[in-house]
CSV table of C-alpha atoms in Angstrom, one decimal:
chain,number,residue,atom,x,y,z
A,179,MET,CA,-67.5,13.4,-27.3
A,180,ILE,CA,-67.5,16.3,-24.8
A,181,PRO,CA,-68.3,19.0,-27.4
A,182,THR,CA,-71.4,17.1,-28.5
A,183,THR,CA,-72.6,16.6,-25.0
A,184,LEU,CA,-72.0,20.3,-24.2
A,185,SER,CA,-73.9,21.4,-27.3
A,186,ILE,CA,-76.9,19.2,-26.4
A,187,ALA,CA,-76.8,20.5,-22.8
A,188,THR,CA,-76.8,24.1,-24.1
A,189,ARG,CA,-79.9,23.5,-26.2
A,190,THR,CA,-81.9,21.7,-23.4
A,191,LEU,CA,-81.0,23.5,-20.2
A,192,ARG,CA,-82.0,27.0,-19.1
A,193,PRO,CA,-79.1,29.5,-19.2
A,194,SER,CA,-79.3,30.2,-15.4
A,195,ILE,CA,-78.6,26.5,-14.7
A,196,LEU,CA,-76.1,26.1,-17.5
A,197,ARG,CA,-73.6,28.8,-16.5
A,198,PRO,CA,-72.3,27.1,-13.3
A,199,SER,CA,-72.3,23.7,-15.0
A,200,LEU,CA,-70.3,24.9,-18.1
A,201,GLY,CA,-67.8,26.7,-15.9
A,202,SER,CA,-67.1,23.6,-13.8
A,203,LEU,CA,-67.0,21.3,-16.9
A,204,ARG,CA,-64.4,23.6,-18.6
A,205,HIS,CA,-62.3,23.5,-15.4
A,206,MET,CA,-62.5,19.7,-15.2
A,207,ALA,CA,-61.8,19.2,-18.9
A,208,ASP,CA,-58.4,20.8,-18.7
A,209,ILE,CA,-56.3,17.6,-19.0
A,210,SER,CA,-53.5,18.8,-21.3
A,211,VAL,CA,-50.4,16.7,-21.4
A,212,GLU,CA,-48.2,19.6,-20.5
A,213,HIS,CA,-50.3,20.6,-17.4
A,214,GLY,CA,-48.0,22.3,-14.8
A,215,ARG,CA,-45.1,22.9,-17.3
A,216,GLY,CA,-44.8,26.6,-16.7
A,217,THR,CA,-44.0,28.9,-19.6
A,218,TRP,CA,-42.0,26.7,-22.0
A,219,LYS,CA,-42.9,27.5,-25.6
A,220,THR,CA,-41.8,24.7,-27.9
A,221,TYR,CA,-42.6,21.0,-28.2
A,222,GLY,CA,-39.7,19.7,-30.3
A,223,ASP,CA,-39.0,19.2,-33.9
A,224,ILE,CA,-41.6,17.2,-35.8
A,225,THR,CA,-39.2,16.4,-38.6
A,226,SER,CA,-37.0,14.3,-36.3
A,227,TYR,CA,-40.0,12.5,-34.7
A,228,GLN,CA,-40.1,8.7,-35.3
A,229,PRO,CA,-43.5,7.1,-34.3
A,230,GLY,CA,-43.1,4.1,-32.1
A,231,LYS,CA,-39.6,4.9,-30.8
A,232,PHE,CA,-38.5,6.6,-27.6
A,233,GLN,CA,-35.8,9.2,-28.1
A,234,ILE,CA,-33.0,9.4,-25.6
A,235,LYS,CA,-30.8,12.4,-25.3
A,236,THR,CA,-27.3,11.8,-24.0
A,237,TYR,CA,-24.7,14.2,-22.6
A,238,ASN,CA,-21.1,13.1,-22.0
A,239,LYS,CA,-19.8,9.8,-23.1
A,240,ILE,CA,-22.2,7.1,-22.0
A,241,SER,CA,-20.8,3.5,-22.1
A,242,PRO,CA,-21.9,1.6,-25.2
A,243,ILE,CA,-22.5,-1.4,-23.0
A,244,GLY,CA,-25.1,0.5,-21.0
A,245,LEU,CA,-26.6,2.0,-24.2
A,246,SER,CA,-26.9,-1.5,-25.7
A,247,GLU,CA,-29.6,-2.1,-23.1
A,248,PHE,CA,-31.9,0.0,-25.3
A,249,PRO,CA,-32.9,-2.0,-28.4
A,250,SER,CA,-32.7,0.1,-31.6
A,251,SER,CA,-36.2,-1.2,-32.6
A,252,GLN,CA,-37.7,0.7,-29.6
A,253,TYR,CA,-35.2,3.5,-28.8
A,254,GLU,CA,-33.4,6.2,-30.8
A,255,ILE,CA,-30.3,7.5,-29.0
A,256,LYS,CA,-29.0,11.0,-30.0
A,257,GLU,CA,-26.3,13.2,-28.5
A,258,GLY,CA,-27.0,16.6,-27.1
A,259,GLU,CA,-28.9,19.1,-29.3
A,260,ALA,CA,-29.5,16.5,-32.0
A,261,ALA,CA,-32.2,15.0,-29.8
A,262,THR,CA,-35.0,17.5,-30.3
A,263,ASN,CA,-37.9,15.2,-29.2
A,264,ALA,CA,-36.1,13.4,-26.3
A,265,HIS,CA,-38.3,11.4,-23.9
A,266,ALA,CA,-35.4,10.8,-21.5
A,267,ILE,CA,-32.0,12.3,-20.8
A,268,LEU,CA,-28.9,10.3,-19.8
A,269,LEU,CA,-25.9,12.3,-18.5
A,270,ARG,CA,-22.8,11.9,-16.3
A,271,SER,CA,-21.1,15.1,-15.3
A,272,HIS,CA,-22.8,17.6,-17.6
A,273,LYS,CA,-24.3,20.5,-15.7
A,274,LEU,CA,-27.9,20.3,-17.0
A,275,LYS,CA,-29.8,23.6,-17.5
A,276,GLU,CA,-33.6,23.9,-17.6
A,277,GLU,CA,-33.5,25.2,-21.2
A,278,GLU,CA,-31.8,21.9,-22.3
A,279,VAL,CA,-34.8,19.9,-21.1
A,280,ASN,CA,-37.2,19.6,-24.0
A,281,LEU,CA,-41.0,19.6,-23.3
A,282,THR,CA,-41.1,16.0,-24.4
A,283,VAL,CA,-38.7,14.8,-21.6
A,284,ARG,CA,-40.3,12.4,-19.1
A,285,ALA,CA,-37.3,11.3,-17.1
A,286,ILE,CA,-33.7,12.2,-16.4
A,287,ALA,CA,-31.0,9.7,-15.3
A,288,ARG,CA,-27.7,10.6,-13.9
A,289,CYS,CA,-25.3,7.7,-14.8
A,290,GLY,CA,-23.4,7.6,-11.5
A,291,ALA,CA,-23.9,8.5,-7.8
A,292,GLY,CA,-25.5,11.8,-6.9
A,293,THR,CA,-27.7,14.3,-8.8
A,294,ASN,CA,-26.0,17.6,-7.9
A,295,ASN,CA,-25.5,18.5,-11.6
A,296,VAL,CA,-29.3,18.4,-12.3
A,297,PRO,CA,-31.8,21.0,-11.1
A,298,VAL,CA,-33.8,18.4,-9.2
A,299,GLU,CA,-36.1,20.9,-7.4
A,300,ARG,CA,-37.2,22.5,-10.7
A,301,MET,CA,-37.6,19.2,-12.5
A,302,THR,CA,-39.8,17.9,-9.6
A,303,GLU,CA,-42.0,21.0,-10.1
A,304,LEU,CA,-42.3,20.1,-13.8
A,305,GLY,CA,-43.2,16.5,-13.0
A,306,ILE,CA,-40.0,15.0,-14.4
A,307,PRO,CA,-38.4,12.3,-12.1
A,308,VAL,CA,-34.6,12.5,-11.7
A,309,PHE,CA,-32.8,9.4,-10.6
A,310,ASN,CA,-29.2,8.2,-10.4
A,311,THR,CA,-27.4,4.8,-10.7
A,312,PRO,CA,-25.5,4.4,-7.5
A,313,GLY,CA,-23.1,1.5,-7.6
A,314,ALA,CA,-23.0,1.4,-11.4
A,315,ASN,CA,-19.2,2.1,-11.3
A,316,ALA,CA,-18.5,0.3,-8.1
A,317,ASN,CA,-16.1,-2.3,-9.6
A,318,ALA,CA,-14.1,0.4,-11.4
A,319,VAL,CA,-13.8,2.4,-8.2
A,320,LYS,CA,-12.6,-0.7,-6.2
A,321,GLU,CA,-10.0,-1.5,-8.9
A,322,LEU,CA,-8.7,2.1,-8.8
A,323,VAL,CA,-8.5,2.0,-4.9
A,324,LEU,CA,-6.5,-1.3,-5.1
A,325,ALA,CA,-4.3,0.1,-7.9
A,326,GLY,CA,-3.6,3.2,-5.8
A,327,MET,CA,-2.7,1.1,-2.8
A,328,LEU,CA,-0.3,-1.0,-4.8
A,329,LEU,CA,1.3,2.0,-6.5
A,330,GLY,CA,1.7,3.7,-3.1
A,331,SER,CA,3.1,0.6,-1.3
A,332,ARG,CA,5.8,0.0,-4.0
A,333,ARG,CA,6.5,3.7,-4.6
A,334,ILE,CA,6.1,3.2,-8.4
A,335,VAL,CA,5.1,6.8,-9.1
A,336,ASP,CA,8.1,8.1,-7.3
A,337,GLY,CA,10.4,5.8,-9.3
A,338,VAL,CA,8.8,6.9,-12.6
A,339,ASN,CA,9.2,10.5,-11.7
A,340,HIS,CA,12.9,9.9,-10.6
A,341,MET,CA,13.6,8.2,-14.0
A,342,LYS,CA,12.0,11.1,-15.9
A,343,LYS,CA,14.2,13.6,-14.1
A,344,LEU,CA,17.3,11.4,-14.7
A,345,GLY,CA,16.3,11.2,-18.4
A,346,GLU,CA,16.1,15.0,-18.7
A,347,GLU,CA,19.6,15.2,-17.2
A,348,GLY,CA,20.9,12.4,-19.5
A,349,LEU,CA,22.0,10.3,-16.5
A,350,GLN,CA,19.5,7.4,-16.7
A,351,LYS,CA,21.9,4.8,-18.1
A,352,GLU,CA,24.6,5.2,-15.4
A,353,ARG,CA,22.2,5.7,-12.5
A,354,VAL,CA,19.3,3.2,-13.1
A,355,GLU,CA,20.9,0.2,-11.3
A,356,LYS,CA,22.3,2.3,-8.5
A,357,ASP,CA,19.1,4.3,-7.8
A,358,LYS,CA,16.5,1.5,-8.1
A,359,ALA,CA,17.2,0.5,-4.5
A,360,MET,CA,15.7,3.9,-3.4
A,361,PHE,CA,12.3,2.7,-4.6
A,362,GLY,CA,12.2,-0.9,-3.4
A,363,GLY,CA,8.9,-0.6,-1.5
A,364,ARG,CA,7.7,-3.5,0.5
A,365,GLU,CA,5.9,-6.8,-0.2
A,366,LEU,CA,2.2,-7.1,0.6
A,367,LYS,CA,2.3,-10.5,2.2
A,368,ASN,CA,1.1,-10.2,5.9
A,369,LYS,CA,0.7,-6.4,5.6
A,370,THR,CA,-2.3,-4.1,6.1
A,371,LEU,CA,-2.2,-1.4,3.4
A,372,ALA,CA,-5.4,0.4,4.4
A,373,VAL,CA,-8.6,0.1,6.3
A,374,ILE,CA,-11.6,1.0,4.1
A,375,GLY,CA,-15.2,1.6,5.2
């Protein structure tokens, strides 16, 4: 449509009036998808492109439960370099480099708290939003804190290490009953193990 309009304009207008108009039209017509993308050269691999599906590139091991939120009828999930036309990147602790971000990428999600392993400033310059999922692993962290407090209050790790040492010395059978009193710990009832938060 624009080329037809420009060709009609060039035939009907005087050249002195046309030059400023064409210059401003050319400037306004620059609406390329990759505007502001810097000097990146490639757009991906056309052979792995599937029309109608979003491709998601993953780094690290992402939970299958989380990935199941992306229906296979709409999303194609590939690991690392196999995703040559990725629209989004999901990662955990992988230290992402700019050269790993395809031109087709439109969003980056850090599966966890923080985004210190993603070059956020550069991605912002390129127009790619970076976000995280704070609280996604909150239950796991709570359980580990409780497990650590229980292990510490009952001195279970100390007991395991003591038994390993006795096993290496060949003394575990004769000392197990005698030494278990060393690691009795204390019951939790009416006790404060820790104050958190």
